Amino acid sequence: EITHWRNGVYGEQVVSAMVAESFDTTEPLKLIETGLKYIPKDCEYANTVNWMVKEWKAKRNWRDIRAELIKKYPAPCNPVYADAGIITLATLYGEGNFENTMTIAAYCGSDTDCNVATVCALIGSGNGTCIIAKKWSDPLADQFRCFVTGHENWSMKELAKRIAVQHKAIMKYHGSGNKFKQ
């Protein structure tokens, strides 16, 4: 069974590009604009993200926009468009503040575990751990748990160091900036 295709894959592409860009800038709109460069301009995912950006630029209340988003995409079993809207909404209205961004994503409901993790990774990767209040980090006690056999428990600090090493290796191979070798 294929669980992700077209717009589901576009979502992964957008988020990946946003996180990659967050190492160079933490400006929310720039991150979103970068993500959109990697998907078809006329796909439903891009339409949803662009709608959120338009509403944010109009300075509408995020709760009102969220209500419209959920009415437009109510199906909890296929949340890709609601997720696109929530991730965009939380990123913009959170204004680069880790706690605000995380809280907005959680308040929006829908696929909260994925959406909160996504926006926290986005904001955290660009800013580092210094932006995370101890009330959020201390209970985790530097432990990351996953379900990959043989790799179930990690030190988050050690995992971050490994990711940083890979980032440096990738940048050395591809060069600085966004000019990747084809």
Short mmCIF file of C-alpha atoms in Angstrom, two decimals:
data_model
loop_
_atom_site.label_atom_id
_atom_site.label_comp_id
_atom_site.label_asym_id
_atom_site.label_seq_id
_atom_site.Cartn_x
_atom_site.Cartn_y
_atom_site.Cartn_z
CA GLU A 1 0.00 0.00 0.00
CA ILE A 2 1.27 3.46 -0.88
CA THR A 3 0.53 5.95 1.86
CA HIS A 4 2.20 9.05 0.44
CA TRP A 5 2.00 10.25 -3.12
CA ARG A 6 1.58 13.57 -4.91
CA ASN A 7 0.51 16.11 -2.27
CA GLY A 8 1.61 13.84 0.58
CA VAL A 9 5.10 13.73 -0.92
CA TYR A 10 4.97 17.46 -1.66
CA GLY A 11 4.45 18.06 2.05
CA GLU A 12 7.61 16.13 2.84
CA GLN A 13 9.50 18.11 0.21
CA VAL A 14 8.27 21.46 1.54
CA VAL A 15 9.16 20.65 5.15
CA SER A 16 12.55 19.24 4.20
CA ALA A 17 13.39 22.36 2.22
CA MET A 18 12.19 24.58 5.06
CA VAL A 19 14.33 22.79 7.64
CA ALA A 20 17.36 22.91 5.33
CA GLU A 21 16.80 26.64 4.77
CA SER A 22 16.43 27.22 8.53
CA PHE A 23 20.19 26.75 8.91
CA ASP A 24 20.60 29.96 6.87
CA THR A 25 17.59 32.00 8.00
CA THR A 26 14.97 31.85 10.73
CA GLU A 27 12.58 34.28 9.03
CA PRO A 28 9.26 32.39 8.82
CA LEU A 29 8.00 33.73 5.48
CA LYS A 30 11.38 33.10 3.81
CA LEU A 31 11.29 29.49 5.07
CA ILE A 32 7.83 28.96 3.60
CA GLU A 33 8.73 30.59 0.30
CA THR A 34 11.77 28.33 0.06
CA GLY A 35 9.67 25.23 0.73
CA LEU A 36 7.22 26.15 -1.99
CA LYS A 37 10.01 26.32 -4.59
CA TYR A 38 10.28 22.52 -4.46
CA ILE A 39 6.72 21.58 -5.39
CA PRO A 40 4.38 22.31 -8.32
CA LYS A 41 3.02 25.85 -8.04
CA ASP A 42 -0.53 24.75 -8.88
CA CYS A 43 -0.87 21.70 -6.59
CA GLU A 44 -3.38 21.62 -3.74
CA TYR A 45 -0.62 21.61 -1.12
CA ALA A 46 0.82 24.87 -2.53
CA ASN A 47 -2.68 26.33 -2.74
CA THR A 48 -3.27 25.60 0.94
CA VAL A 49 0.06 27.09 2.01
CA ASN A 50 -0.48 30.17 -0.17
CA TRP A 51 -3.96 30.64 1.30
CA MET A 52 -2.48 30.62 4.81
CA VAL A 53 0.18 33.15 3.81
CA LYS A 54 -2.48 35.41 2.27
CA GLU A 55 -4.60 35.29 5.43
CA TRP A 56 -1.55 35.99 7.62
CA LYS A 57 -0.60 38.98 5.48
CA ALA A 58 -4.18 40.25 5.93
CA LYS A 59 -3.49 40.09 9.70
CA ARG A 60 -6.45 37.82 10.41
CA ASN A 61 -6.75 36.05 13.74
CA TRP A 62 -5.12 32.62 13.49
CA ARG A 63 -8.00 30.95 15.36
CA ASP A 64 -10.48 32.15 12.73
CA ILE A 65 -8.24 30.91 9.92
CA ARG A 66 -7.84 27.55 11.67
CA ALA A 67 -11.61 27.18 11.93
CA GLU A 68 -11.96 27.79 8.18
CA LEU A 69 -9.14 25.37 7.45
CA ILE A 70 -10.76 22.54 9.41
CA LYS A 71 -14.13 23.21 7.73
CA LYS A 72 -12.43 23.04 4.35
CA TYR A 73 -10.47 19.86 5.18
CA PRO A 74 -12.43 17.99 7.86
CA ALA A 75 -11.34 14.40 7.11
CA PRO A 76 -9.13 13.23 9.99
CA CYS A 77 -7.92 10.21 8.01
CA ASN A 78 -6.28 12.31 5.27
CA PRO A 79 -4.95 15.39 7.04
CA VAL A 80 -2.26 16.48 4.56
CA TYR A 81 -3.98 19.75 3.64
CA ALA A 82 -4.99 20.57 7.19
CA ASP A 83 -1.42 19.77 8.24
CA ALA A 84 -0.05 22.05 5.51
CA GLY A 85 -2.24 24.85 6.78
CA ILE A 86 -1.45 24.27 10.45
CA ILE A 87 2.30 24.06 9.90
CA THR A 88 2.19 27.25 7.82
CA LEU A 89 -0.12 29.04 10.25
CA ALA A 90 1.96 28.12 13.33
CA THR A 91 5.22 29.02 11.59
CA LEU A 92 3.96 32.45 10.56
CA TYR A 93 1.99 33.38 13.66
CA GLY A 94 4.63 31.95 16.01
CA GLU A 95 7.00 34.57 14.57
CA GLY A 96 10.11 32.47 15.25
CA ASN A 97 9.32 32.06 18.94
CA PHE A 98 9.66 28.37 19.83
CA GLU A 99 6.97 28.24 22.52
CA ASN A 100 4.47 30.36 20.59
CA THR A 101 4.95 28.31 17.43
CA MET A 102 4.64 25.02 19.29
CA THR A 103 1.58 26.17 21.23
CA ILE A 104 -0.26 27.41 18.15
CA ALA A 105 0.38 24.12 16.34
CA ALA A 106 -0.89 22.15 19.36
CA TYR A 107 -3.99 24.34 19.77
CA CYS A 108 -4.89 23.77 16.13
CA GLY A 109 -5.53 20.09 16.79
CA SER A 110 -5.71 17.68 13.86
CA ASP A 111 -2.46 15.70 13.60
CA THR A 112 -0.91 17.37 16.64
CA ASP A 113 2.01 15.01 17.24
CA CYS A 114 3.31 15.44 13.70
CA ASN A 115 2.52 19.13 13.32
CA VAL A 116 4.06 20.13 16.66
CA ALA A 117 7.15 18.01 15.98
CA THR A 118 7.47 19.55 12.53
CA VAL A 119 7.31 23.18 13.64
CA CYS A 120 9.55 22.51 16.64
CA ALA A 121 12.16 20.90 14.38
CA LEU A 122 11.88 23.83 12.01
CA ILE A 123 12.29 26.50 14.68
CA GLY A 124 14.83 24.50 16.67
CA SER A 125 17.09 23.63 13.75
CA GLY A 126 17.54 27.26 12.87
CA ASN A 127 18.01 28.55 16.38
CA GLY A 128 19.52 25.74 18.43
CA THR A 129 18.55 24.49 21.86
CA CYS A 130 19.08 27.87 23.54
CA ILE A 131 15.55 28.90 22.52
CA ILE A 132 13.89 25.96 24.29
CA ALA A 133 12.76 26.80 27.81
CA LYS A 134 13.90 24.35 30.48
CA LYS A 135 10.26 23.56 31.33
CA TRP A 136 10.12 21.83 27.93
CA SER A 137 13.58 20.28 27.75
CA ASP A 138 14.27 19.18 31.34
CA PRO A 139 11.54 16.51 31.52
CA LEU A 140 13.07 14.80 28.49
CA ALA A 141 16.39 14.35 30.32
CA ASP A 142 18.35 14.33 27.05
CA GLN A 143 16.59 11.14 25.92
CA PHE A 144 15.23 10.46 22.47
CA ARG A 145 13.36 7.21 22.00
CA CYS A 146 12.34 5.67 18.72
CA PHE A 147 11.28 2.30 17.40
CA VAL A 148 14.21 1.53 15.12
CA THR A 149 15.54 -1.83 16.29
CA GLY A 150 19.02 -1.47 17.68
CA HIS A 151 18.69 2.30 17.95
CA GLU A 152 15.82 2.69 20.40
CA ASN A 153 17.47 5.14 22.83
CA TRP A 154 19.62 8.13 22.00
CA SER A 155 21.12 11.09 23.76
CA MET A 156 19.57 14.09 22.02
CA LYS A 157 22.86 15.97 22.35
CA GLU A 158 24.74 13.10 20.72
CA LEU A 159 22.15 12.82 17.96
CA ALA A 160 22.36 16.58 17.31
CA LYS A 161 26.16 16.31 17.07
CA ARG A 162 25.85 13.49 14.54
CA ILE A 163 23.39 15.52 12.46
CA ALA A 164 25.73 18.53 12.58
CA VAL A 165 28.60 16.36 11.32
CA GLN A 166 26.43 15.16 8.43
CA HIS A 167 25.39 18.74 7.66
CA LYS A 168 29.05 19.79 7.43
CA ALA A 169 29.86 16.81 5.19
CA ILE A 170 26.94 17.62 2.89
CA MET A 171 27.89 21.28 2.70
CA LYS A 172 31.52 20.36 1.97
CA TYR A 173 30.40 18.07 -0.84
CA HIS A 174 27.80 20.42 -2.31
CA GLY A 175 29.44 23.74 -1.48
CA SER A 176 27.99 26.63 0.44
CA GLY A 177 24.57 28.09 -0.14
CA ASN A 178 21.83 26.42 -2.12
CA LYS A 179 23.94 25.52 -5.18
CA PHE A 180 23.83 21.73 -5.05
CA LYS A 181 25.71 19.58 -7.53
CA GLN A 182 23.41 17.82 -9.96
#
